[in-house]
Amino acid sequence: MTRTRGAAIAATTIAGALLLAACGGSSSSDSSSASSDLTGSILIDGSSTVGPATEIAAELFMAQNPGVAVTVAVSGTSGGFEKFCLGETDGNDASRLIKEEEIIKCDEAGITYDNITVANDALTVLVNAAAPVECLTVAQLNAIWGDGSTISTWGEIPDLDVPADFASTPLALYGPGTDSGTFDFFTEAINGEEGSIRIDYTSIGEDDNAAVTAVTGDVGAMGYVPFSFYQEAGDAVKGIAVDGGNGCAEPTAENVQDGSYSPLGRALYVYASGTALQKPETVAFFDFYINNSAQIAEIGGYIGLTPAQVTEQLAKVASLAGQ
Amino acid sequence: MSDSSDKPNLSDRVAMPARTRVAVGGAREVTEAMFSSVDRAKKIRGTIIAGVLLLGLSVALIAVTAMVVWAFIAGWSRLSINLFTNVPSVVNPDNAGYRTAILGTLYIIGGVIVLIVPLGVGAAIYLEQFANPANRFNRFIDLNIQNLAGVPSIVFGILGLAFIVRGPLDLGFVAAAGSLTLALLVLPTVILASREALRAVPSSIRDGSLALGATVWQAVSRQVLPAALPGILTGVILAVSRAIGEAAPLLLVGAVTFVTFNPSFFEGGYSTLPTMIYSYASRPQESLQTLAAAGVVVMLVLLIMINSVAIYLRNRFERTW
């Protein structure tokens, strides 16, 4: 018990030190002395959407803590949870919340956990830059993508004003394959049920770049990709503003952070295990990840955490580590 | 067989297995065809068939060339020694390298070779030279090996996760587990190729050796096996080439996409080139996609280096009968 308490105190101290370092606005090399005596290894597995952010966090963290070896694998959110709930990994990248059957597995193995939000993301509906459309409502998106939809030209989209010469342009739809967390989230948010979607769209599998390429080359094309792909996509495509009932909101960092980019704004998680958080290096890593979310988001094309989220997530880590 | 020849067919004079008889018959037919006048229709048909075959070959060659050229063009800006010596970096992709992944791949492939050569060749020798082909059990094994060669690699990944990483062997997510999994994956290839090579050795070699008083093992180990070595090495080359490019089963048995320290065989995380390339190719950042293309070139270099050893050995042992 005293050991656990000691670890918790150490963790809080480190977290505090990191927070101070981060707030002080010092360059990253200055704060290296704060926790450079940490040693150990951390293994994170899971989603390929969150994995790149964790890789960046790991790299920045190891620059300051050379004694800690952080490795990141990407066997998918589900594949990662399977290992996580057997206690084989210290954390699991997840682009969705843990599912019922996974909760049961974790409980059976006695793994305690919590979902730590490490970044935000905007699922972005992409169209060609030349398409005369700026905003779509959730109802319109549902009419386009919903199960059984027969809309095949832009003119058929309900309540949408498009120039007469554009109305007959064929609507070419590109979406990720059914294994993708992006697919799960989009179908749930737009079509109301996970996995429910019209069957005649072009599946791009796991390669979101393919959607960008397709939309770049076709004025009538539409696809949806994670925010990072939209950011890197260039000027030939544009992200459609989405109206979830409170007016059109463009896919921007501000709109996601204040919640107005709804329902396609989402949080990206790393599930941390209570066992792993008994090790001070793991606590330090998670605190680092949360505190530096702005820098990590900048490098990886994600959207950083809001100050409120940072406080909230740090508290989650501290409480999981202290139990 | 053409009737125009006055010499008796070789296959009538010497006892040989059916496969060899076909080969010998074919060789004779072709040679005879060259020296005899063939009617026009046959000639045209021959040309058409040759054309179709050439087209098939060129499709395969064009695909390979296109891929290699693409990798060089797309990855050109990153081709330097840094690519081999630096550790991976997502923060600074322009200066990132594949050192840990190259080492991981070499560990894994080294392990695969050590496992598949004795196991694969041993199994092939037993099945080809010692086992009774009429035996039901042996035929069952035979059928199984041929079927295993067609099993998707991801299934071997699941097998590796259940029995090697966890379960009976319980190695954990280490390079050794990756090696074992890939060895199982390519073992059927080696066995089938080695059997074919052993079968292609004229049985007169074996029979002659036995007639001179050698035991079966002596005949196999000193005559048949050396004669079959080039073929066996070809099988090993193909198997290693397949193993080196596998990403899916390795992701299951624990290959990671980000590791900055050199791997070790029995502990700690490891990465391999295909898993890194797979991961980088689907990233939004262009610099990482360039890195992926450069990684393809690194993998080609590595593959050629490993295989050139086998090719050298093959050419050394190659002889004609």
PDB file of C-alpha atoms in Angstrom, chain A residues 82-261:
ATOM      1  CA  GLU A  82      -7.688  -8.089 -26.808  1.00  0.00           C
ATOM      2  CA  LYS A  83      -4.043  -7.772 -25.724  1.00  0.00           C
ATOM      3  CA  PHE A  84      -4.807  -4.927 -23.307  1.00  0.00           C
ATOM      4  CA  CYS A  85      -7.439  -6.950 -21.441  1.00  0.00           C
ATOM      5  CA  LEU A  86      -4.939  -9.789 -20.985  1.00  0.00           C
ATOM      6  CA  GLY A  87      -2.530  -7.362 -19.367  1.00  0.00           C
ATOM      7  CA  GLU A  88      -0.050  -7.700 -22.231  1.00  0.00           C
ATOM      8  CA  THR A  89       0.119  -3.989 -23.011  1.00  0.00           C
ATOM      9  CA  ASP A  90       0.340  -0.884 -20.834  1.00  0.00           C
ATOM     10  CA  GLY A  91      -2.065   1.184 -22.876  1.00  0.00           C
ATOM     11  CA  ASN A  92      -4.392   0.832 -25.833  1.00  0.00           C
ATOM     12  CA  ASP A  93      -4.907   3.449 -28.540  1.00  0.00           C
ATOM     13  CA  ALA A  94      -8.619   3.608 -29.325  1.00  0.00           C
ATOM     14  CA  SER A  95     -10.607   5.612 -31.848  1.00  0.00           C
ATOM     15  CA  ARG A  96     -13.827   4.547 -30.067  1.00  0.00           C
ATOM     16  CA  LEU A  97     -14.958   3.722 -26.540  1.00  0.00           C
ATOM     17  CA  ILE A  98     -14.449   0.242 -25.154  1.00  0.00           C
ATOM     18  CA  LYS A  99     -17.216  -2.216 -26.112  1.00  0.00           C
ATOM     19  CA  GLU A 100     -19.340  -4.333 -23.772  1.00  0.00           C
ATOM     20  CA  GLU A 101     -17.609  -7.627 -24.557  1.00  0.00           C
ATOM     21  CA  GLU A 102     -14.209  -6.021 -24.099  1.00  0.00           C
ATOM     22  CA  ILE A 103     -15.277  -4.642 -20.707  1.00  0.00           C
ATOM     23  CA  ILE A 104     -16.214  -8.183 -19.665  1.00  0.00           C
ATOM     24  CA  LYS A 105     -12.822  -9.513 -20.774  1.00  0.00           C
ATOM     25  CA  CYS A 106     -10.940  -6.804 -18.886  1.00  0.00           C
ATOM     26  CA  ASP A 107     -13.044  -7.389 -15.772  1.00  0.00           C
ATOM     27  CA  GLU A 108     -12.424 -11.140 -15.914  1.00  0.00           C
ATOM     28  CA  ALA A 109      -8.687 -10.562 -16.054  1.00  0.00           C
ATOM     29  CA  GLY A 110      -8.887  -8.006 -13.253  1.00  0.00           C
ATOM     30  CA  ILE A 111      -7.587  -5.183 -15.426  1.00  0.00           C
ATOM     31  CA  THR A 112      -8.680  -1.751 -14.249  1.00  0.00           C
ATOM     32  CA  TYR A 113      -8.595   0.970 -16.860  1.00  0.00           C
ATOM     33  CA  ASP A 114      -9.792   4.396 -17.839  1.00  0.00           C
ATOM     34  CA  ASN A 115     -10.120   6.195 -21.158  1.00  0.00           C
ATOM     35  CA  ILE A 116      -7.652   9.050 -21.386  1.00  0.00           C
ATOM     36  CA  THR A 117      -8.520  11.550 -24.103  1.00  0.00           C
ATOM     37  CA  VAL A 118      -5.233  12.465 -25.783  1.00  0.00           C
ATOM     38  CA  ALA A 119      -6.399  14.382 -28.839  1.00  0.00           C
ATOM     39  CA  ASN A 120      -9.466  15.515 -30.732  1.00  0.00           C
ATOM     40  CA  ASP A 121     -10.345  14.752 -34.306  1.00  0.00           C
ATOM     41  CA  ALA A 122     -12.815  16.048 -36.869  1.00  0.00           C
ATOM     42  CA  LEU A 123     -14.132  13.525 -39.326  1.00  0.00           C
ATOM     43  CA  THR A 124     -14.109  15.698 -42.410  1.00  0.00           C
ATOM     44  CA  VAL A 125     -16.485  15.331 -45.334  1.00  0.00           C
ATOM     45  CA  LEU A 126     -14.372  16.085 -48.387  1.00  0.00           C
ATOM     46  CA  VAL A 127     -15.526  17.389 -51.747  1.00  0.00           C
ATOM     47  CA  ASN A 128     -13.665  18.767 -54.715  1.00  0.00           C
ATOM     48  CA  ALA A 129     -12.704  22.433 -54.380  1.00  0.00           C
ATOM     49  CA  ALA A 130     -14.692  23.208 -57.548  1.00  0.00           C
ATOM     50  CA  ALA A 131     -17.935  21.742 -56.194  1.00  0.00           C
ATOM     51  CA  PRO A 132     -20.401  24.594 -55.463  1.00  0.00           C
ATOM     52  CA  VAL A 133     -21.401  23.209 -52.064  1.00  0.00           C
ATOM     53  CA  GLU A 134     -20.257  24.587 -48.715  1.00  0.00           C
ATOM     54  CA  CYS A 135     -22.485  23.084 -46.047  1.00  0.00           C
ATOM     55  CA  LEU A 136     -24.587  19.960 -45.579  1.00  0.00           C
ATOM     56  CA  THR A 137     -26.959  19.100 -42.761  1.00  0.00           C
ATOM     57  CA  VAL A 138     -26.803  15.777 -40.971  1.00  0.00           C
ATOM     58  CA  ALA A 139     -30.159  14.932 -42.589  1.00  0.00           C
ATOM     59  CA  GLN A 140     -28.686  15.556 -46.045  1.00  0.00           C
ATOM     60  CA  LEU A 141     -25.608  13.490 -45.262  1.00  0.00           C
ATOM     61  CA  ASN A 142     -27.883  10.736 -44.034  1.00  0.00           C
ATOM     62  CA  ALA A 143     -29.912  10.952 -47.240  1.00  0.00           C
ATOM     63  CA  ILE A 144     -26.671  10.540 -49.215  1.00  0.00           C
ATOM     64  CA  TRP A 145     -24.963   7.832 -47.168  1.00  0.00           C
ATOM     65  CA  GLY A 146     -27.865   6.074 -45.456  1.00  0.00           C
ATOM     66  CA  ASP A 147     -28.724   2.436 -45.957  1.00  0.00           C
ATOM     67  CA  GLY A 148     -30.833   2.071 -49.094  1.00  0.00           C
ATOM     68  CA  SER A 149     -30.086   5.529 -50.464  1.00  0.00           C
ATOM     69  CA  THR A 150     -30.461   5.785 -54.231  1.00  0.00           C
ATOM     70  CA  ILE A 151     -29.146   9.341 -54.679  1.00  0.00           C
ATOM     71  CA  SER A 152     -26.824   9.314 -57.651  1.00  0.00           C
ATOM     72  CA  THR A 153     -26.462  12.974 -58.674  1.00  0.00           C
ATOM     73  CA  TRP A 154     -25.912  16.185 -56.711  1.00  0.00           C
ATOM     74  CA  GLY A 155     -29.295  17.531 -57.794  1.00  0.00           C
ATOM     75  CA  GLU A 156     -31.082  14.701 -55.981  1.00  0.00           C
ATOM     76  CA  ILE A 157     -29.791  15.717 -52.553  1.00  0.00           C
ATOM     77  CA  PRO A 158     -32.871  17.005 -50.684  1.00  0.00           C
ATOM     78  CA  ASP A 159     -33.141  20.747 -49.899  1.00  0.00           C
ATOM     79  CA  LEU A 160     -29.801  21.539 -51.485  1.00  0.00           C
ATOM     80  CA  ASP A 161     -29.437  24.489 -53.827  1.00  0.00           C
ATOM     81  CA  VAL A 162     -26.933  23.670 -56.512  1.00  0.00           C
ATOM     82  CA  PRO A 163     -26.479  25.481 -59.827  1.00  0.00           C
ATOM     83  CA  ALA A 164     -28.516  23.904 -62.596  1.00  0.00           C
ATOM     84  CA  ASP A 165     -25.447  22.875 -64.551  1.00  0.00           C
ATOM     85  CA  PHE A 166     -24.073  21.007 -61.504  1.00  0.00           C
ATOM     86  CA  ALA A 167     -27.300  19.226 -60.564  1.00  0.00           C
ATOM     87  CA  SER A 168     -26.787  16.411 -63.034  1.00  0.00           C
ATOM     88  CA  THR A 169     -23.162  15.754 -61.982  1.00  0.00           C
ATOM     89  CA  PRO A 170     -22.875  12.154 -60.774  1.00  0.00           C
ATOM     90  CA  LEU A 171     -22.187  11.808 -57.066  1.00  0.00           C
ATOM     91  CA  ALA A 172     -19.235   9.448 -56.531  1.00  0.00           C
ATOM     92  CA  LEU A 173     -18.906   8.269 -52.921  1.00  0.00           C
ATOM     93  CA  TYR A 174     -15.691   7.074 -51.281  1.00  0.00           C
ATOM     94  CA  GLY A 175     -15.545   5.693 -47.740  1.00  0.00           C
ATOM     95  CA  PRO A 176     -13.231   3.548 -45.646  1.00  0.00           C
ATOM     96  CA  GLY A 177     -13.689  -0.204 -45.298  1.00  0.00           C
ATOM     97  CA  THR A 178     -15.807  -1.754 -42.565  1.00  0.00           C
ATOM     98  CA  ASP A 179     -12.784  -2.613 -40.375  1.00  0.00           C
ATOM     99  CA  SER A 180     -12.033   1.034 -39.814  1.00  0.00           C
ATOM    100  CA  GLY A 181     -12.898   2.936 -36.637  1.00  0.00           C
ATOM    101  CA  THR A 182     -13.580   5.919 -38.875  1.00  0.00           C
ATOM    102  CA  PHE A 183     -16.287   3.902 -40.620  1.00  0.00           C
ATOM    103  CA  ASP A 184     -17.862   2.882 -37.291  1.00  0.00           C
ATOM    104  CA  PHE A 185     -17.928   6.454 -36.052  1.00  0.00           C
ATOM    105  CA  PHE A 186     -19.290   8.004 -39.252  1.00  0.00           C
ATOM    106  CA  THR A 187     -22.079   5.453 -39.690  1.00  0.00           C
ATOM    107  CA  GLU A 188     -23.110   5.852 -36.056  1.00  0.00           C
ATOM    108  CA  ALA A 189     -23.070   9.664 -36.166  1.00  0.00           C
ATOM    109  CA  ILE A 190     -24.741  10.112 -39.551  1.00  0.00           C
ATOM    110  CA  ASN A 191     -26.854   7.008 -40.073  1.00  0.00           C
ATOM    111  CA  GLY A 192     -27.752   6.433 -36.430  1.00  0.00           C
ATOM    112  CA  GLU A 193     -26.456   2.897 -36.293  1.00  0.00           C
ATOM    113  CA  GLU A 194     -22.920   1.589 -36.403  1.00  0.00           C
ATOM    114  CA  GLY A 195     -22.262  -0.211 -39.679  1.00  0.00           C
ATOM    115  CA  SER A 196     -25.454   0.974 -41.390  1.00  0.00           C
ATOM    116  CA  ILE A 197     -24.606   2.447 -44.780  1.00  0.00           C
ATOM    117  CA  ARG A 198     -25.617   2.193 -48.443  1.00  0.00           C
ATOM    118  CA  ILE A 199     -23.709  -0.591 -50.092  1.00  0.00           C
ATOM    119  CA  ASP A 200     -22.842   0.942 -53.453  1.00  0.00           C
ATOM    120  CA  TYR A 201     -20.102   3.382 -52.420  1.00  0.00           C
ATOM    121  CA  THR A 202     -16.457   2.804 -53.326  1.00  0.00           C
ATOM    122  CA  SER A 203     -14.595   1.301 -50.378  1.00  0.00           C
ATOM    123  CA  ILE A 204     -11.053   2.600 -50.075  1.00  0.00           C
ATOM    124  CA  GLY A 205     -10.120   0.024 -47.421  1.00  0.00           C
ATOM    125  CA  GLU A 206      -7.684   1.336 -44.837  1.00  0.00           C
ATOM    126  CA  ASP A 207      -5.995   3.890 -47.060  1.00  0.00           C
ATOM    127  CA  ASP A 208      -7.556   7.296 -46.396  1.00  0.00           C
ATOM    128  CA  ASN A 209      -5.160   8.873 -48.900  1.00  0.00           C
ATOM    129  CA  ALA A 210      -7.131   7.090 -51.629  1.00  0.00           C
ATOM    130  CA  ALA A 211     -10.236   9.135 -50.744  1.00  0.00           C
ATOM    131  CA  VAL A 212      -8.222  12.352 -50.972  1.00  0.00           C
ATOM    132  CA  THR A 213      -6.827  11.299 -54.356  1.00  0.00           C
ATOM    133  CA  ALA A 214     -10.276  10.367 -55.651  1.00  0.00           C
ATOM    134  CA  VAL A 215     -11.890  13.631 -54.523  1.00  0.00           C
ATOM    135  CA  THR A 216      -8.964  15.624 -55.918  1.00  0.00           C
ATOM    136  CA  GLY A 217      -9.554  14.183 -59.361  1.00  0.00           C
ATOM    137  CA  ASP A 218     -13.374  14.227 -59.586  1.00  0.00           C
ATOM    138  CA  VAL A 219     -15.563  17.314 -59.219  1.00  0.00           C
ATOM    139  CA  GLY A 220     -18.556  15.176 -58.250  1.00  0.00           C
ATOM    140  CA  ALA A 221     -16.813  13.031 -55.652  1.00  0.00           C
ATOM    141  CA  MET A 222     -17.399  12.983 -51.900  1.00  0.00           C
ATOM    142  CA  GLY A 223     -15.537  11.121 -49.157  1.00  0.00           C
ATOM    143  CA  TYR A 224     -14.867  11.324 -45.439  1.00  0.00           C
ATOM    144  CA  VAL A 225     -11.458  11.189 -43.792  1.00  0.00           C
ATOM    145  CA  PRO A 226      -9.843  11.963 -40.422  1.00  0.00           C
ATOM    146  CA  PHE A 227      -8.842  15.615 -39.939  1.00  0.00           C
ATOM    147  CA  SER A 228      -5.113  14.948 -40.475  1.00  0.00           C
ATOM    148  CA  PHE A 229      -5.722  13.720 -44.027  1.00  0.00           C
ATOM    149  CA  TYR A 230      -7.820  16.806 -44.800  1.00  0.00           C
ATOM    150  CA  GLN A 231      -5.048  19.049 -43.476  1.00  0.00           C
ATOM    151  CA  GLU A 232      -2.442  17.469 -45.719  1.00  0.00           C
ATOM    152  CA  ALA A 233      -4.756  17.241 -48.724  1.00  0.00           C
ATOM    153  CA  GLY A 234      -3.965  20.579 -50.332  1.00  0.00           C
ATOM    154  CA  ASP A 235      -6.170  23.096 -52.093  1.00  0.00           C
ATOM    155  CA  ALA A 236      -7.818  20.800 -54.615  1.00  0.00           C
ATOM    156  CA  VAL A 237     -10.277  19.576 -51.968  1.00  0.00           C
ATOM    157  CA  LYS A 238     -12.343  21.315 -49.320  1.00  0.00           C
ATOM    158  CA  GLY A 239     -13.917  20.195 -46.082  1.00  0.00           C
ATOM    159  CA  ILE A 240     -17.686  20.631 -46.010  1.00  0.00           C
ATOM    160  CA  ALA A 241     -19.225  22.471 -43.063  1.00  0.00           C
ATOM    161  CA  VAL A 242     -21.686  20.279 -41.196  1.00  0.00           C
ATOM    162  CA  ASP A 243     -24.957  21.447 -39.686  1.00  0.00           C
ATOM    163  CA  GLY A 244     -25.910  19.278 -36.735  1.00  0.00           C
ATOM    164  CA  GLY A 245     -28.874  21.483 -35.823  1.00  0.00           C
ATOM    165  CA  ASN A 246     -27.033  24.583 -34.639  1.00  0.00           C
ATOM    166  CA  GLY A 247     -25.952  26.059 -37.931  1.00  0.00           C
ATOM    167  CA  CYS A 248     -23.108  25.251 -40.284  1.00  0.00           C
ATOM    168  CA  ALA A 249     -19.783  24.553 -38.564  1.00  0.00           C
ATOM    169  CA  GLU A 250     -16.620  24.152 -40.544  1.00  0.00           C
ATOM    170  CA  PRO A 251     -14.123  21.438 -39.678  1.00  0.00           C
ATOM    171  CA  THR A 252     -11.632  23.565 -37.754  1.00  0.00           C
ATOM    172  CA  ALA A 253      -9.732  23.048 -34.523  1.00  0.00           C
ATOM    173  CA  GLU A 254     -11.773  25.781 -32.774  1.00  0.00           C
ATOM    174  CA  ASN A 255     -15.130  24.333 -33.784  1.00  0.00           C
ATOM    175  CA  VAL A 256     -14.126  20.870 -32.585  1.00  0.00           C
ATOM    176  CA  GLN A 257     -12.754  22.169 -29.303  1.00  0.00           C
ATOM    177  CA  ASP A 258     -15.854  24.211 -28.485  1.00  0.00           C
ATOM    178  CA  GLY A 259     -18.117  21.368 -29.522  1.00  0.00           C
ATOM    179  CA  SER A 260     -19.910  23.151 -32.368  1.00  0.00           C
ATOM    180  CA  TYR A 261     -18.566  20.731 -35.013  1.00  0.00           C
TER     181      TYR A 261
END
